[in-house]
Amino acid sequence: MRDFKTARAPEPNGKWLRLRVKLLAFFFVGLLLAALGRAVFLQVYERDKLRGLAQDQYVRQIEIPARRGDIFDRRGTPFAQSVEVDSIWVDPSMLPDVKQASRSLAKVLKLDVEDLYARLSRAKRFAWVKRQVTPREVEAVKGLGLPGFGFTKEPRRFYPQKELGAHVMGMVGLDGHGLEGLELAFEDELSGQNSRLSGFRDAKGRKLLVSGAPDTLERQGASVTLTLDRHLQYVSEKALSRAVEESKGVAGMAVVLDPKTGEILAIANHPRFNPNTPGQEARASIRNRAALDAFEPGSTMKAFVVAAALEQKAIKSEDTFFCENGSWGVGKHTIHDTHEYGWLSPQRILQVSSNICAAKIAQQLGRERLVKAYHDFGFGERTGLSLPGEARGSIPFPKAEVSLATQSFGQGMTSTAVQLASAWGALANGGLLMRPYLVSRVVDPDGVVLLENRPTEVRQVVSTATARKVISMLETVVTKEGTAPKAAMEDYRVAGKTGTAQKADPVARGYSDKRLASFVGVVPAENPRVVILVIVDEPKTDVYGGLVAAPAFKEIATAAMAHLAVPPSREVPLPPTALPVAAAQPPPAKAVPARPMVEEAVAENVEPGSIRVPDVVGQAGREAVTKLLSSALEPHLLGSGRVVSQSPAAGSLVEKGARVTLELAARQ
């Protein structure tokens, strides 16, 4: 019998089944290999990238701003410092109602509601609410009880002297970078270097752990020491502001310079501004006019014309010049003097400030030598004060006769206040021009000196004999017959020169009726210690430098001589009550020759740097201030009228520069 089972052909599905099993096995092996390859790729080749992505989920790089370096005056008094203050930020996604939160925040922080709402609406996870806030504002925000807020410490620039020296210091922005003045000029040195720290955060972005704080020295910027003297800066700014306000001027400048070293002891500007609140000040108030503005200096330039002519032997001190009785035609133009003068010597020309005779001396000197003399005195080139935007000034070559004439009395050329003071410093320093400088040294936190300025001789402009001769001539300017008797001092010899320059009108291309009144002087004249320049822009009560600027010069000079302990040029006369009081004293046990009371006061054993407070009770406020300033003390007034009390009391022994509080009251 036939076996049909053994004779039956194999089913074709068995082949396909084995094929499917093999294909499925290859597929899973391929997947396994792909997964293995992907794992190797991720673990080996993409390891660093993935690690960084993972760390971004819980690790945050925190930037710690550097603490900006300090700025000091020559005696170590801080002008600019940095303090740590709070700044407020928020995660807007955590706020239940952004609009309502904006209203609440704007109310306690005094912000604009619409602006704050717009900023919070645009942001996703981070937005600044307000930076550099007060502790009271921090507590007010915490009191709202809103979620998502954070508080971080940021360095804020603080100017402890407020308006004092503000134009020189400049200011910084909210980001801590310098915007004006020395803050901008020394940005790299002052700013220091920011630090970065790694910290952990949770799913809501809250900081959980931060590594140790960096060394403060690594975050500290370099410190800058200036040549400015805080006391002289204070006196200069007060005197300048008073001069501008009393003359109803629009602005003013003042410079106090040491002619022997070139150090700038004070540089004042008016209007003043407070760099702690820069947003409240007009842009014009922030500009450092004394360094940035170039102006036509006027008759203060006549001293250089006479000095150059004497040095070049173009004239002699005994020569005389005819001043045309006050009016002189030069081409199509006419030059005028304020008074009608006939024949004058160089000394009288400076004393009465004759434009006509100054122009005739310039003719004797010649165009080339006049321009060269101006350049030798430092005009037409930057002084290098380290202040950004310092003006150069200009000395155009006087091709026309009238240009030569006008340049001889400071019109048709421009200069900065610092250039003018520096040039006068050359006359005061025996004809030797010193480079003016404002920054004494820059030192990093490790004590390494990055920059140090020392007295630097530029050139010998005129001989010592010529310089002394011109200074002697300029002493007559402050006499009754001169143009500035208000600059004369009782105890010190003063040499100076007035200036009353017409201001150019760029629209009409001529000169306007506005004036620039100035006075520059050296004191003591026999051995100059300071050069003081005062300029009042557009005075309205009077336009002459001898009436407007000279009194401010005298006020600054009086305080400077006392502060610098300069001995008087002449003996101080005894007060009328001195001799009777001295006679009333009991005779000494031993026969000792009687000495004047002045000698006894000088011989009193007082510690160096100390001074006795003068008695100003009963005096008018201005008289008391002048007396305290002349004693190198800082007055602080409360009220108005006459002084009814003072603290410290009269006769107290205090340090120079100490504050004396005066209580004033009007008579009933």
mmCIF file of C-alpha atoms in Angstrom, residues 31-268:
data_model
loop_
_atom_site.group_PDB
_atom_site.id
_atom_site.type_symbol
_atom_site.label_atom_id
_atom_site.label_comp_id
_atom_site.label_asym_id
_atom_site.label_seq_id
_atom_site.Cartn_x
_atom_site.Cartn_y
_atom_site.Cartn_z
ATOM 1 C CA LEU A 31 18.522 47.692 15.640
ATOM 2 C CA LEU A 32 20.813 46.456 18.367
ATOM 3 C CA LEU A 33 23.874 47.515 16.418
ATOM 4 C CA ALA A 34 22.304 50.926 15.669
ATOM 5 C CA ALA A 35 21.465 51.411 19.330
ATOM 6 C CA LEU A 36 24.960 50.359 20.285
ATOM 7 C CA GLY A 37 26.460 52.718 17.709
ATOM 8 C CA ARG A 38 24.238 55.550 18.890
ATOM 9 C CA ALA A 39 25.231 54.876 22.468
ATOM 10 C CA VAL A 40 28.902 54.896 21.536
ATOM 11 C CA PHE A 41 28.404 58.147 19.574
ATOM 12 C CA LEU A 42 26.615 59.845 22.443
ATOM 13 C CA GLN A 43 28.943 58.579 25.147
ATOM 14 C CA VAL A 44 32.184 59.156 23.278
ATOM 15 C CA TYR A 45 31.760 61.846 20.659
ATOM 16 C CA GLU A 46 28.887 63.899 22.115
ATOM 17 C CA ARG A 47 29.864 63.527 25.766
ATOM 18 C CA ASP A 48 31.004 67.136 26.372
ATOM 19 C CA LYS A 49 28.064 68.657 24.581
ATOM 20 C CA LEU A 50 25.510 66.575 26.438
ATOM 21 C CA ARG A 51 27.220 67.228 29.739
ATOM 22 C CA GLY A 52 26.925 70.947 29.109
ATOM 23 C CA LEU A 53 23.235 70.636 28.226
ATOM 24 C CA ALA A 54 22.638 68.665 31.404
ATOM 25 C CA GLN A 55 24.452 71.207 33.529
ATOM 26 C CA ASP A 56 22.357 73.965 32.007
ATOM 27 C CA GLN A 57 19.352 72.346 33.628
ATOM 28 C CA TYR A 58 20.661 72.773 37.148
ATOM 29 C CA VAL A 59 23.919 74.791 37.012
ATOM 30 C CA ARG A 60 23.946 78.538 36.414
ATOM 31 C CA GLN A 61 27.035 80.648 35.660
ATOM 32 C CA ILE A 62 26.771 83.694 37.901
ATOM 33 C CA GLU A 63 28.736 86.813 36.977
ATOM 34 C CA ILE A 64 30.001 88.827 39.939
ATOM 35 C CA PRO A 65 30.581 92.456 38.881
ATOM 36 C CA ALA A 66 33.956 93.941 39.773
ATOM 37 C CA ARG A 67 34.169 96.631 42.426
ATOM 38 C CA ARG A 68 35.202 99.828 40.713
ATOM 39 C CA GLY A 69 38.361 101.504 41.991
ATOM 40 C CA ASP A 70 38.247 104.647 44.122
ATOM 41 C CA ILE A 71 39.301 108.191 43.188
ATOM 42 C CA PHE A 72 41.048 110.326 45.822
ATOM 43 C CA ASP A 73 42.310 113.883 46.089
ATOM 44 C CA ARG A 74 45.967 114.631 46.888
ATOM 45 C CA ARG A 75 45.391 114.178 50.641
ATOM 46 C CA GLY A 76 43.467 110.893 50.382
ATOM 47 C CA THR A 77 39.948 112.320 50.599
ATOM 48 C CA PRO A 78 37.622 110.093 48.500
ATOM 49 C CA PHE A 79 35.888 111.723 45.552
ATOM 50 C CA ALA A 80 34.397 108.525 44.078
ATOM 51 C CA GLN A 81 33.765 105.131 45.692
ATOM 52 C CA SER A 82 31.774 101.970 45.001
ATOM 53 C CA VAL A 83 29.259 100.436 47.413
ATOM 54 C CA GLU A 84 27.216 97.222 47.211
ATOM 55 C CA VAL A 85 23.471 97.839 46.744
ATOM 56 C CA ASP A 86 20.480 95.651 45.876
ATOM 57 C CA SER A 87 18.907 95.280 42.455
ATOM 58 C CA ILE A 88 15.481 93.664 41.991
ATOM 59 C CA TRP A 89 14.592 91.129 39.292
ATOM 60 C CA VAL A 90 11.566 88.906 38.703
ATOM 61 C CA ASP A 91 10.493 85.762 36.826
ATOM 62 C CA PRO A 92 7.325 87.050 35.075
ATOM 63 C CA SER A 93 6.043 83.496 34.441
ATOM 64 C CA MET A 94 5.533 83.064 38.180
ATOM 65 C CA LEU A 95 3.390 86.185 38.611
ATOM 66 C CA PRO A 96 -0.333 85.378 38.895
ATOM 67 C CA ASP A 97 -1.353 88.718 37.339
ATOM 68 C CA VAL A 98 1.375 90.676 35.545
ATOM 69 C CA LYS A 99 -0.730 93.812 35.130
ATOM 70 C CA GLN A 100 -1.737 94.001 38.787
ATOM 71 C CA ALA A 101 1.828 93.244 39.875
ATOM 72 C CA SER A 102 3.091 96.069 37.642
ATOM 73 C CA ARG A 103 0.723 98.514 39.330
ATOM 74 C CA SER A 104 1.819 97.473 42.807
ATOM 75 C CA LEU A 105 5.518 97.579 41.930
ATOM 76 C CA ALA A 106 5.285 100.932 40.179
ATOM 77 C CA LYS A 107 3.617 102.441 43.229
ATOM 78 C CA VAL A 108 6.253 101.381 45.781
ATOM 79 C CA LEU A 109 9.240 101.880 43.463
ATOM 80 C CA LYS A 110 8.010 105.110 41.833
ATOM 81 C CA LEU A 111 8.209 103.697 38.299
ATOM 82 C CA ASP A 112 6.113 104.282 35.200
ATOM 83 C CA VAL A 113 3.325 101.659 35.171
ATOM 84 C CA GLU A 114 3.075 101.297 31.408
ATOM 85 C CA ASP A 115 6.812 100.980 30.917
ATOM 86 C CA LEU A 116 7.136 98.360 33.672
ATOM 87 C CA TYR A 117 4.163 96.363 32.359
ATOM 88 C CA ALA A 118 5.622 96.383 28.840
ATOM 89 C CA ARG A 119 8.974 95.091 30.093
ATOM 90 C CA LEU A 120 7.438 92.329 32.184
ATOM 91 C CA SER A 121 5.110 91.276 29.364
ATOM 92 C CA ARG A 122 7.944 90.905 26.863
ATOM 93 C CA ALA A 123 10.167 88.855 29.194
ATOM 94 C CA LYS A 124 9.696 85.114 29.723
ATOM 95 C CA ARG A 125 11.771 83.998 32.680
ATOM 96 C CA PHE A 126 13.825 87.061 33.690
ATOM 97 C CA ALA A 127 13.348 90.837 33.800
ATOM 98 C CA TRP A 128 14.920 93.651 35.784
ATOM 99 C CA VAL A 129 12.392 95.497 37.901
ATOM 100 C CA LYS A 130 14.700 98.226 39.220
ATOM 101 C CA ARG A 131 18.432 98.325 39.652
ATOM 102 C CA GLN A 132 20.447 99.900 42.456
ATOM 103 C CA VAL A 133 17.602 100.458 44.899
ATOM 104 C CA THR A 134 17.520 101.585 48.518
ATOM 105 C CA PRO A 135 16.990 99.192 51.472
ATOM 106 C CA ARG A 136 13.576 100.781 52.026
ATOM 107 C CA GLU A 137 12.529 99.884 48.479
ATOM 108 C CA VAL A 138 13.724 96.298 48.974
ATOM 109 C CA GLU A 139 11.565 95.957 52.093
ATOM 110 C CA ALA A 140 8.587 97.486 50.264
ATOM 111 C CA VAL A 141 8.831 94.912 47.456
ATOM 112 C CA LYS A 142 9.193 92.043 49.920
ATOM 113 C CA GLY A 143 6.114 93.333 51.730
ATOM 114 C CA LEU A 144 4.002 92.827 48.598
ATOM 115 C CA GLY A 145 4.349 89.045 49.020
ATOM 116 C CA LEU A 146 4.498 88.356 45.284
ATOM 117 C CA PRO A 147 6.268 85.209 44.003
ATOM 118 C CA GLY A 148 9.156 85.067 41.563
ATOM 119 C CA PHE A 149 11.235 87.981 42.887
ATOM 120 C CA GLY A 150 14.985 87.915 43.369
ATOM 121 C CA PHE A 151 17.473 90.347 44.888
ATOM 122 C CA THR A 152 21.104 90.554 43.845
ATOM 123 C CA LYS A 153 23.976 92.749 44.966
ATOM 124 C CA GLU A 154 25.519 95.132 42.451
ATOM 125 C CA PRO A 155 28.228 97.770 42.892
ATOM 126 C CA ARG A 156 26.942 101.325 42.702
ATOM 127 C CA ARG A 157 29.123 104.368 42.176
ATOM 128 C CA PHE A 158 28.872 106.845 45.009
ATOM 129 C CA TYR A 159 30.316 110.353 45.086
ATOM 130 C CA PRO A 160 30.657 111.390 48.752
ATOM 131 C CA GLN A 161 31.588 114.987 47.873
ATOM 132 C CA LYS A 162 28.434 115.350 45.725
ATOM 133 C CA GLU A 163 28.853 118.390 43.425
ATOM 134 C CA LEU A 164 32.440 118.986 44.498
ATOM 135 C CA GLY A 165 34.762 118.155 41.597
ATOM 136 C CA ALA A 166 31.911 116.462 39.742
ATOM 137 C CA HIS A 167 32.926 117.763 36.308
ATOM 138 C CA VAL A 168 36.373 116.238 36.727
ATOM 139 C CA MET A 169 35.112 112.908 38.096
ATOM 140 C CA GLY A 170 32.401 112.499 35.461
ATOM 141 C CA MET A 171 29.924 109.680 36.078
ATOM 142 C CA VAL A 172 29.079 106.064 35.283
ATOM 143 C CA GLY A 173 25.992 104.384 33.834
ATOM 144 C CA LEU A 174 23.808 101.705 35.416
ATOM 145 C CA ASP A 175 26.087 99.073 33.884
ATOM 146 C CA GLY A 176 28.997 100.503 35.888
ATOM 147 C CA HIS A 177 30.918 101.796 32.874
ATOM 148 C CA GLY A 178 32.272 105.336 32.717
ATOM 149 C CA LEU A 179 30.363 107.904 30.667
ATOM 150 C CA GLU A 180 32.148 111.185 31.360
ATOM 151 C CA GLY A 181 35.310 112.663 32.840
ATOM 152 C CA LEU A 182 37.939 110.565 34.580
ATOM 153 C CA GLU A 183 35.451 107.717 34.937
ATOM 154 C CA LEU A 184 35.545 107.382 31.149
ATOM 155 C CA ALA A 185 39.214 108.240 30.660
ATOM 156 C CA PHE A 186 40.372 105.534 33.117
ATOM 157 C CA GLU A 187 37.628 103.015 32.410
ATOM 158 C CA ASP A 188 40.020 100.086 31.933
ATOM 159 C CA GLU A 189 41.981 100.807 35.094
ATOM 160 C CA LEU A 190 39.015 101.613 37.341
ATOM 161 C CA SER A 191 36.608 98.905 36.186
ATOM 162 C CA GLY A 192 38.572 95.856 37.364
ATOM 163 C CA GLN A 193 37.656 92.361 36.144
ATOM 164 C CA ASN A 194 34.301 90.598 36.574
ATOM 165 C CA SER A 195 34.316 87.101 38.144
ATOM 166 C CA ARG A 196 32.194 84.035 37.255
ATOM 167 C CA LEU A 197 30.907 81.465 39.744
ATOM 168 C CA SER A 198 29.019 78.174 39.228
ATOM 169 C CA GLY A 199 25.841 77.724 41.283
ATOM 170 C CA PHE A 200 22.978 75.157 41.397
ATOM 171 C CA ARG A 201 19.311 75.894 40.821
ATOM 172 C CA ASP A 202 16.075 73.962 41.161
ATOM 173 C CA ALA A 203 13.307 73.491 38.574
ATOM 174 C CA LYS A 204 11.993 76.994 39.277
ATOM 175 C CA GLY A 205 15.375 78.599 38.736
ATOM 176 C CA ARG A 206 16.036 79.365 42.394
ATOM 177 C CA LYS A 207 19.674 79.369 43.475
ATOM 178 C CA LEU A 208 20.417 76.530 45.879
ATOM 179 C CA LEU A 209 24.169 76.543 46.263
ATOM 180 C CA VAL A 210 26.970 78.817 45.175
ATOM 181 C CA SER A 211 30.666 78.057 45.387
ATOM 182 C CA GLY A 212 32.951 80.205 47.539
ATOM 183 C CA ALA A 213 33.162 83.907 46.766
ATOM 184 C CA PRO A 214 36.181 85.059 44.752
ATOM 185 C CA ASP A 215 39.011 87.051 46.225
ATOM 186 C CA THR A 216 37.971 90.697 46.497
ATOM 187 C CA LEU A 217 41.337 91.795 45.126
ATOM 188 C CA GLU A 218 40.537 89.981 41.887
ATOM 189 C CA ARG A 219 37.367 92.069 41.532
ATOM 190 C CA GLN A 220 38.843 95.396 42.686
ATOM 191 C CA GLY A 221 39.744 98.074 40.155
ATOM 192 C CA ALA A 222 42.786 100.327 40.433
ATOM 193 C CA SER A 223 42.655 103.504 42.530
ATOM 194 C CA VAL A 224 43.341 106.949 41.055
ATOM 195 C CA THR A 225 44.950 109.748 43.069
ATOM 196 C CA LEU A 226 44.531 113.302 41.789
ATOM 197 C CA THR A 227 46.463 116.515 42.252
ATOM 198 C CA LEU A 228 43.244 118.264 43.321
ATOM 199 C CA ASP A 229 43.021 119.653 46.827
ATOM 200 C CA ARG A 230 39.530 119.221 48.264
ATOM 201 C CA HIS A 231 39.678 122.436 50.299
ATOM 202 C CA LEU A 232 40.843 124.578 47.380
ATOM 203 C CA GLN A 233 38.298 122.864 45.124
ATOM 204 C CA TYR A 234 35.553 123.771 47.592
ATOM 205 C CA VAL A 235 36.702 127.383 47.871
ATOM 206 C CA SER A 236 37.030 127.740 44.094
ATOM 207 C CA GLU A 237 33.588 126.345 43.354
ATOM 208 C CA LYS A 238 31.922 128.517 45.987
ATOM 209 C CA ALA A 239 33.674 131.685 44.850
ATOM 210 C CA LEU A 240 32.992 130.960 41.185
ATOM 211 C CA SER A 241 29.311 130.214 41.782
ATOM 212 C CA ARG A 242 28.935 133.440 43.733
ATOM 213 C CA ALA A 243 30.622 135.442 40.964
ATOM 214 C CA VAL A 244 28.418 133.936 38.255
ATOM 215 C CA GLU A 245 25.202 134.352 40.210
ATOM 216 C CA GLU A 246 25.902 137.928 41.332
ATOM 217 C CA SER A 247 26.812 138.995 37.802
ATOM 218 C CA LYS A 248 23.850 137.030 36.374
ATOM 219 C CA GLY A 249 26.160 135.136 34.037
ATOM 220 C CA VAL A 250 25.323 131.873 32.302
ATOM 221 C CA ALA A 251 28.427 129.902 33.241
ATOM 222 C CA GLY A 252 31.913 130.133 34.699
ATOM 223 C CA MET A 253 35.298 128.439 34.990
ATOM 224 C CA ALA A 254 38.132 128.595 37.504
ATOM 225 C CA VAL A 255 41.551 126.928 37.616
ATOM 226 C CA VAL A 256 44.097 126.909 40.449
ATOM 227 C CA LEU A 257 47.559 125.703 39.381
ATOM 228 C CA ASP A 258 50.928 125.287 41.050
ATOM 229 C CA PRO A 259 53.345 127.008 38.610
ATOM 230 C CA LYS A 260 56.431 125.246 39.952
ATOM 231 C CA THR A 261 55.118 121.705 39.373
ATOM 232 C CA GLY A 262 52.235 122.040 36.911
ATOM 233 C CA GLU A 263 49.828 120.360 39.380
ATOM 234 C CA ILE A 264 46.220 121.453 39.079
ATOM 235 C CA LEU A 265 44.987 122.099 42.608
ATOM 236 C CA ALA A 266 41.409 122.972 41.645
ATOM 237 C CA ILE A 267 39.342 123.062 38.482
ATOM 238 C CA ALA A 268 35.830 124.443 38.960
#
